[in-house]
Amino acid sequence: MENNEYIQANRAAWNQAAPIHAEHNFEKLLNDFKTPGFTCLDDIEKGILDEIGLAGKDVAQLCCNNGRELLSLRNIGAARCVGFDLADAFIEQGRTLASSAGIDCEFVCSSVNEIPRGYDGGFDLVYITVGALGWMPDLEDFFAVVRRLLRPGGWLLIYEMHPMLDMFDAEAEDSFPLRHSYFKSEPYAEEGGLDYYGNKEYHSLVSYWFHHKVSDIIQVCLNNGLQLISFQEYDHDVSSVFKGMEKQEIKPPLSYTLVARYLGVREGNG
């Protein structure tokens, strides 16, 4: 399959999953965001954002899902906030949350590769969070877009599932046997559903997940003129998929943060 075929398949699968996700969390989010200043961000994210200096920064979130993190960023001091996602249904959920809470955020339905050029150089921070990178068939294309969205001096913050988790069987409850090589290159094709909130079983449209090694992620940052500022690994799960691993005495890294900065000069500016 071509990359665009993978992307379109994933768009259909996520549009199918959106109302199922909404059954579990949408009403709660509508209520939560009625509280002024509400945020769903954890202390690790908030600590990094304090160091970066979020106040007054223009933020783009790639693969924003229903926008709960983007709305949280706006609530704690970000300026212009724009979320991009390929699933029409999740973009509509984001717009509904923002409208209900009276929070000024923009939501754009687009795959990352097709984000309009009018957004180029418009952001001080690109934010990427849980379960985004694994849906990307080509990281070089993805991070090229990150670079074009950032202003010189802009920041990239990634808070993600650790790639090592792709080696394990996520459906195991007490033990997590190794199932796959860390160097797996072909995508995972799944039909078991995308409901990681309620674990509702349904026969889903086929979706495709792509394994990217830590070295792949760091290298494409460097390839695109992003200077690595920090990389930290954690023993807590941020995905709602591998919570059982948190209880194990011996466990792999479960999540990580990556902070980088774009120090280049925009094309056409010398």
mmCIF file of C-alpha atoms in Angstrom:
data_model
loop_
_atom_site.group_PDB
_atom_site.id
_atom_site.type_symbol
_atom_site.label_atom_id
_atom_site.label_comp_id
_atom_site.label_asym_id
_atom_site.label_seq_id
_atom_site.Cartn_x
_atom_site.Cartn_y
_atom_site.Cartn_z
ATOM 1 C CA MET A 1 0.000 0.000 0.000
ATOM 2 C CA GLU A 2 1.014 3.602 -0.572
ATOM 3 C CA ASN A 3 1.344 5.939 2.423
ATOM 4 C CA ASN A 4 -1.806 7.828 1.480
ATOM 5 C CA GLU A 5 -3.774 4.576 1.413
ATOM 6 C CA TYR A 6 -2.652 3.819 4.968
ATOM 7 C CA ILE A 7 -3.657 7.323 6.036
ATOM 8 C CA GLN A 8 -7.107 7.078 4.456
ATOM 9 C CA ALA A 9 -7.686 3.664 6.044
ATOM 10 C CA ASN A 10 -6.766 5.103 9.443
ATOM 11 C CA ARG A 11 -9.062 8.089 8.869
ATOM 12 C CA ALA A 12 -12.016 5.742 8.284
ATOM 13 C CA ALA A 13 -11.148 3.614 11.332
ATOM 14 C CA TRP A 14 -10.884 6.654 13.617
ATOM 15 C CA ASN A 15 -14.141 8.119 12.353
ATOM 16 C CA GLN A 16 -15.724 4.771 13.214
ATOM 17 C CA ALA A 17 -14.150 4.878 16.698
ATOM 18 C CA ALA A 18 -15.076 8.480 17.555
ATOM 19 C CA PRO A 19 -18.681 7.876 18.733
ATOM 20 C CA ILE A 20 -17.518 4.864 20.749
ATOM 21 C CA HIS A 21 -14.924 7.002 22.529
ATOM 22 C CA ALA A 22 -17.576 9.642 23.147
ATOM 23 C CA GLU A 23 -19.700 7.107 25.043
ATOM 24 C CA HIS A 24 -16.979 6.877 27.686
ATOM 25 C CA ASN A 25 -15.586 10.375 28.111
ATOM 26 C CA PHE A 26 -17.374 13.112 26.206
ATOM 27 C CA GLU A 27 -19.982 14.119 28.775
ATOM 28 C CA LYS A 28 -17.320 14.247 31.468
ATOM 29 C CA LEU A 29 -15.119 16.435 29.296
ATOM 30 C CA LEU A 30 -18.031 18.777 28.573
ATOM 31 C CA ASN A 31 -18.548 19.167 32.320
ATOM 32 C CA ASP A 32 -14.839 19.413 33.181
ATOM 33 C CA PHE A 33 -14.177 22.215 30.727
ATOM 34 C CA LYS A 34 -16.973 24.287 32.216
ATOM 35 C CA THR A 35 -14.590 24.841 35.133
ATOM 36 C CA PRO A 36 -12.403 27.894 34.383
ATOM 37 C CA GLY A 37 -8.765 26.923 33.977
ATOM 38 C CA PHE A 38 -9.433 23.174 33.826
ATOM 39 C CA THR A 39 -6.556 21.119 32.459
ATOM 40 C CA CYS A 40 -6.131 17.414 31.757
ATOM 41 C CA LEU A 41 -2.336 17.775 31.518
ATOM 42 C CA ASP A 42 -0.214 15.967 34.101
ATOM 43 C CA ASP A 43 2.579 17.387 36.250
ATOM 44 C CA ILE A 44 5.309 16.248 33.858
ATOM 45 C CA GLU A 45 3.794 18.155 30.937
ATOM 46 C CA LYS A 46 3.050 21.206 33.050
ATOM 47 C CA GLY A 47 6.611 21.216 34.384
ATOM 48 C CA ILE A 48 8.099 21.152 30.884
ATOM 49 C CA LEU A 49 5.690 23.843 29.699
ATOM 50 C CA ASP A 50 6.701 26.016 32.655
ATOM 51 C CA GLU A 51 10.348 25.647 31.623
ATOM 52 C CA ILE A 52 9.564 26.461 27.991
ATOM 53 C CA GLY A 53 7.306 29.332 28.992
ATOM 54 C CA LEU A 54 3.848 28.630 27.572
ATOM 55 C CA ALA A 55 2.278 32.003 28.317
ATOM 56 C CA GLY A 56 1.466 33.901 25.147
ATOM 57 C CA LYS A 57 2.814 31.225 22.804
ATOM 58 C CA ASP A 58 0.941 30.141 19.671
ATOM 59 C CA VAL A 59 0.475 26.362 19.714
ATOM 60 C CA ALA A 60 -0.271 23.717 17.098
ATOM 61 C CA GLN A 61 -1.270 20.220 18.205
ATOM 62 C CA LEU A 62 -0.836 17.499 15.593
ATOM 63 C CA CYS A 63 -3.181 14.487 15.788
ATOM 64 C CA CYS A 64 -5.267 16.348 18.352
ATOM 65 C CA ASN A 65 -8.139 13.833 18.598
ATOM 66 C CA ASN A 66 -10.984 15.596 20.467
ATOM 67 C CA GLY A 67 -8.771 18.512 21.465
ATOM 68 C CA ARG A 68 -8.807 18.055 25.229
ATOM 69 C CA GLU A 69 -5.063 18.758 25.563
ATOM 70 C CA LEU A 70 -5.259 21.757 23.240
ATOM 71 C CA LEU A 71 -8.105 23.269 25.271
ATOM 72 C CA SER A 72 -6.034 22.635 28.399
ATOM 73 C CA LEU A 73 -3.059 24.486 26.905
ATOM 74 C CA ARG A 74 -5.313 27.440 26.105
ATOM 75 C CA ASN A 75 -6.658 27.398 29.660
ATOM 76 C CA ILE A 76 -3.178 27.639 31.192
ATOM 77 C CA GLY A 77 -1.859 30.507 29.151
ATOM 78 C CA ALA A 78 -1.279 29.651 25.492
ATOM 79 C CA ALA A 79 -2.337 32.254 22.924
ATOM 80 C CA ARG A 80 -3.560 31.080 19.524
ATOM 81 C CA CYS A 81 -4.253 27.326 19.593
ATOM 82 C CA VAL A 82 -4.869 25.218 16.476
ATOM 83 C CA GLY A 83 -5.517 21.472 16.468
ATOM 84 C CA PHE A 84 -5.120 19.259 13.409
ATOM 85 C CA ASP A 85 -6.564 15.758 13.036
ATOM 86 C CA LEU A 86 -7.480 13.573 10.084
ATOM 87 C CA ALA A 87 -10.737 12.282 11.617
ATOM 88 C CA ASP A 88 -13.707 14.535 10.864
ATOM 89 C CA ALA A 89 -15.658 13.132 13.816
ATOM 90 C CA PHE A 90 -12.963 13.995 16.362
ATOM 91 C CA ILE A 91 -12.568 17.488 14.927
ATOM 92 C CA GLU A 92 -16.299 17.999 15.445
ATOM 93 C CA GLN A 93 -15.946 16.805 19.052
ATOM 94 C CA GLY A 94 -13.154 19.325 19.585
ATOM 95 C CA ARG A 95 -15.244 22.137 18.177
ATOM 96 C CA THR A 96 -18.165 21.140 20.398
ATOM 97 C CA LEU A 97 -15.977 21.086 23.519
ATOM 98 C CA ALA A 98 -14.477 24.470 22.693
ATOM 99 C CA SER A 99 -17.850 26.041 21.933
ATOM 100 C CA SER A 100 -19.479 24.615 25.056
ATOM 101 C CA ALA A 101 -16.666 25.869 27.279
ATOM 102 C CA GLY A 102 -16.269 29.209 25.525
ATOM 103 C CA ILE A 103 -12.596 28.484 24.811
ATOM 104 C CA ASP A 104 -11.095 30.033 21.691
ATOM 105 C CA CYS A 105 -9.391 27.208 19.777
ATOM 106 C CA GLU A 106 -9.347 26.395 16.071
ATOM 107 C CA PHE A 107 -9.768 22.832 14.775
ATOM 108 C CA VAL A 108 -8.740 21.797 11.273
ATOM 109 C CA CYS A 109 -9.566 18.464 9.655
ATOM 110 C CA SER A 110 -6.436 17.446 7.772
ATOM 111 C CA SER A 111 -3.823 14.746 7.651
ATOM 112 C CA VAL A 112 -0.494 16.124 8.809
ATOM 113 C CA ASN A 113 0.990 15.958 5.306
ATOM 114 C CA GLU A 114 -1.868 18.064 3.918
ATOM 115 C CA ILE A 115 -1.871 20.887 6.468
ATOM 116 C CA PRO A 116 -2.343 24.060 4.392
ATOM 117 C CA ARG A 117 0.727 26.194 3.747
ATOM 118 C CA GLY A 118 -1.055 29.169 5.245
ATOM 119 C CA TYR A 119 -0.144 27.792 8.688
ATOM 120 C CA ASP A 120 3.599 27.703 7.931
ATOM 121 C CA GLY A 121 5.749 29.584 10.398
ATOM 122 C CA GLY A 122 2.736 30.362 12.553
ATOM 123 C CA PHE A 123 3.605 28.655 15.826
ATOM 124 C CA ASP A 124 5.954 28.913 18.789
ATOM 125 C CA LEU A 125 5.209 25.367 19.964
ATOM 126 C CA VAL A 126 4.202 22.152 18.230
ATOM 127 C CA TYR A 127 2.728 19.690 20.699
ATOM 128 C CA ILE A 128 2.397 15.949 20.090
ATOM 129 C CA THR A 129 0.987 13.554 22.632
ATOM 130 C CA VAL A 130 -0.118 10.005 23.296
ATOM 131 C CA GLY A 131 -0.441 7.615 20.376
ATOM 132 C CA ALA A 132 0.243 10.042 17.539
ATOM 133 C CA LEU A 133 3.524 8.959 15.980
ATOM 134 C CA GLY A 134 2.535 5.309 15.556
ATOM 135 C CA TRP A 135 -0.105 6.275 12.988
ATOM 136 C CA MET A 136 2.501 7.953 10.780
ATOM 137 C CA PRO A 137 3.836 5.803 7.916
ATOM 138 C CA ASP A 138 6.706 8.234 7.241
ATOM 139 C CA LEU A 139 8.392 10.183 10.035
ATOM 140 C CA GLU A 140 10.513 12.234 7.643
ATOM 141 C CA ASP A 141 7.365 13.688 6.070
ATOM 142 C CA PHE A 142 5.803 14.224 9.489
ATOM 143 C CA PHE A 143 8.738 16.133 10.986
ATOM 144 C CA ALA A 144 9.191 18.174 7.817
ATOM 145 C CA VAL A 145 5.714 19.524 8.562
ATOM 146 C CA VAL A 146 6.678 20.156 12.199
ATOM 147 C CA ARG A 147 9.587 22.242 10.965
ATOM 148 C CA ARG A 148 7.539 24.275 8.512
ATOM 149 C CA LEU A 149 4.907 25.064 11.143
ATOM 150 C CA LEU A 150 7.460 26.400 13.637
ATOM 151 C CA ARG A 151 8.839 29.909 13.804
ATOM 152 C CA PRO A 152 12.600 30.210 14.287
ATOM 153 C CA GLY A 153 13.213 29.603 17.973
ATOM 154 C CA GLY A 154 10.018 27.564 18.253
ATOM 155 C CA TRP A 155 9.690 24.469 20.420
ATOM 156 C CA LEU A 156 8.619 20.863 19.894
ATOM 157 C CA LEU A 157 7.201 18.880 22.822
ATOM 158 C CA ILE A 158 6.437 15.170 22.463
ATOM 159 C CA TYR A 159 4.901 13.159 25.335
ATOM 160 C CA GLU A 160 4.365 9.678 24.012
ATOM 161 C CA MET A 161 4.112 5.955 24.503
ATOM 162 C CA HIS A 162 7.555 4.369 24.466
ATOM 163 C CA PRO A 163 8.320 2.496 21.219
ATOM 164 C CA MET A 164 9.443 -0.536 23.231
ATOM 165 C CA LEU A 165 5.784 -1.207 24.005
ATOM 166 C CA ASP A 166 5.281 -2.300 20.398
ATOM 167 C CA MET A 167 7.198 -5.458 21.312
ATOM 168 C CA PHE A 168 4.507 -6.655 23.745
ATOM 169 C CA ASP A 169 0.994 -8.063 23.574
ATOM 170 C CA ALA A 170 -1.244 -5.233 24.733
ATOM 171 C CA GLU A 171 -4.163 -7.604 25.388
ATOM 172 C CA ALA A 172 -2.334 -9.481 28.143
ATOM 173 C CA GLU A 173 -3.608 -8.715 31.641
ATOM 174 C CA ASP A 174 -0.993 -9.939 34.132
ATOM 175 C CA SER A 175 2.035 -10.868 32.060
ATOM 176 C CA PHE A 176 3.243 -9.252 28.889
ATOM 177 C CA PRO A 177 5.173 -11.698 26.711
ATOM 178 C CA LEU A 178 7.402 -10.434 23.961
ATOM 179 C CA ARG A 179 5.638 -10.808 20.603
ATOM 180 C CA HIS A 180 7.502 -8.626 18.122
ATOM 181 C CA SER A 181 10.989 -7.496 17.236
ATOM 182 C CA TYR A 182 12.033 -3.974 18.179
ATOM 183 C CA PHE A 183 13.306 -3.734 14.617
ATOM 184 C CA LYS A 184 9.964 -4.623 13.002
ATOM 185 C CA SER A 185 9.502 -2.611 9.816
ATOM 186 C CA GLU A 186 6.141 -3.734 8.411
ATOM 187 C CA PRO A 187 3.011 -2.099 9.879
ATOM 188 C CA TYR A 188 0.649 -3.781 12.295
ATOM 189 C CA ALA A 189 -2.796 -4.281 10.711
ATOM 190 C CA GLU A 190 -5.594 -4.297 13.297
ATOM 191 C CA GLU A 191 -9.326 -5.044 13.182
ATOM 192 C CA GLY A 192 -9.922 -5.427 16.909
ATOM 193 C CA GLY A 193 -11.212 -1.924 17.519
ATOM 194 C CA LEU A 194 -9.732 1.353 18.731
ATOM 195 C CA ASP A 195 -11.608 1.757 22.007
ATOM 196 C CA TYR A 196 -8.735 2.128 24.479
ATOM 197 C CA TYR A 197 -11.057 3.775 27.038
ATOM 198 C CA GLY A 198 -13.692 1.135 27.634
ATOM 199 C CA ASN A 199 -12.030 -1.756 25.775
ATOM 200 C CA LYS A 200 -15.270 -2.305 23.910
ATOM 201 C CA GLU A 201 -14.899 -5.099 21.409
ATOM 202 C CA TYR A 202 -16.215 -4.397 17.941
ATOM 203 C CA HIS A 203 -15.193 -5.411 14.444
ATOM 204 C CA SER A 204 -13.462 -2.325 13.197
ATOM 205 C CA LEU A 205 -12.285 -1.194 9.838
ATOM 206 C CA VAL A 206 -8.643 -2.114 9.321
ATOM 207 C CA SER A 207 -6.184 0.371 10.838
ATOM 208 C CA TYR A 208 -2.408 0.443 10.484
ATOM 209 C CA TRP A 209 0.122 1.148 13.228
ATOM 210 C CA PHE A 210 3.776 1.835 12.445
ATOM 211 C CA HIS A 211 6.648 1.054 14.781
ATOM 212 C CA HIS A 212 9.336 3.751 15.014
ATOM 213 C CA LYS A 213 12.467 3.162 17.080
ATOM 214 C CA VAL A 214 13.664 5.839 19.498
ATOM 215 C CA SER A 215 16.652 6.394 17.234
ATOM 216 C CA ASP A 216 14.290 6.960 14.268
ATOM 217 C CA ILE A 217 12.460 9.701 16.157
ATOM 218 C CA ILE A 218 15.588 11.478 17.342
ATOM 219 C CA GLN A 219 17.245 11.234 13.928
ATOM 220 C CA VAL A 220 14.351 12.780 12.019
ATOM 221 C CA CYS A 221 14.351 15.664 14.501
ATOM 222 C CA LEU A 222 18.020 16.252 13.733
ATOM 223 C CA ASN A 223 17.445 15.833 9.989
ATOM 224 C CA ASN A 224 14.909 18.654 10.094
ATOM 225 C CA GLY A 225 17.029 21.181 11.945
ATOM 226 C CA LEU A 226 15.536 20.538 15.384
ATOM 227 C CA GLN A 227 18.035 20.773 18.232
ATOM 228 C CA LEU A 228 17.447 18.157 20.916
ATOM 229 C CA ILE A 229 17.059 19.838 24.313
ATOM 230 C CA SER A 230 15.985 16.902 26.470
ATOM 231 C CA PHE A 231 14.872 13.277 26.292
ATOM 232 C CA GLN A 232 13.461 11.565 29.380
ATOM 233 C CA GLU A 233 11.956 8.083 29.915
ATOM 234 C CA TYR A 234 9.345 7.154 32.522
ATOM 235 C CA ASP A 235 7.904 4.073 34.201
ATOM 236 C CA HIS A 236 4.272 5.187 33.925
ATOM 237 C CA ASP A 237 1.842 4.489 31.086
ATOM 238 C CA VAL A 238 0.232 7.442 29.315
ATOM 239 C CA SER A 239 -1.759 5.373 26.836
ATOM 240 C CA SER A 240 -4.454 3.562 28.853
ATOM 241 C CA VAL A 241 -3.268 0.446 26.987
ATOM 242 C CA PHE A 242 -0.419 -0.837 29.159
ATOM 243 C CA LYS A 243 -1.622 0.178 32.644
ATOM 244 C CA GLY A 244 -1.017 -3.367 33.865
ATOM 245 C CA MET A 245 2.702 -2.934 33.276
ATOM 246 C CA GLU A 246 2.898 -0.181 35.883
ATOM 247 C CA LYS A 247 2.357 -2.827 38.575
ATOM 248 C CA GLN A 248 5.257 -4.993 37.483
ATOM 249 C CA GLU A 249 8.500 -4.851 39.430
ATOM 250 C CA ILE A 250 10.520 -5.420 36.259
ATOM 251 C CA LYS A 251 9.259 -3.340 33.355
ATOM 252 C CA PRO A 252 10.454 -1.541 30.255
ATOM 253 C CA PRO A 253 10.208 2.228 29.827
ATOM 254 C CA LEU A 254 6.528 3.011 29.305
ATOM 255 C CA SER A 255 6.593 6.622 28.136
ATOM 256 C CA TYR A 256 8.972 9.426 27.253
ATOM 257 C CA THR A 257 9.207 13.142 26.687
ATOM 258 C CA LEU A 258 11.262 14.788 23.963
ATOM 259 C CA VAL A 259 11.870 18.527 23.827
ATOM 260 C CA ALA A 260 13.554 20.097 20.804
ATOM 261 C CA ARG A 261 13.933 23.560 19.355
ATOM 262 C CA TYR A 262 13.962 24.852 15.798
ATOM 263 C CA LEU A 263 16.841 27.279 15.463
ATOM 264 C CA GLY A 264 16.884 27.565 11.680
ATOM 265 C CA VAL A 265 15.858 30.370 9.377
ATOM 266 C CA ARG A 266 12.653 30.036 7.454
ATOM 267 C CA GLU A 267 12.933 29.434 3.724
ATOM 268 C CA GLY A 268 12.923 32.687 1.813
ATOM 269 C CA ASN A 269 14.321 34.673 4.742
ATOM 270 C CA GLY A 270 17.955 34.287 3.865
#
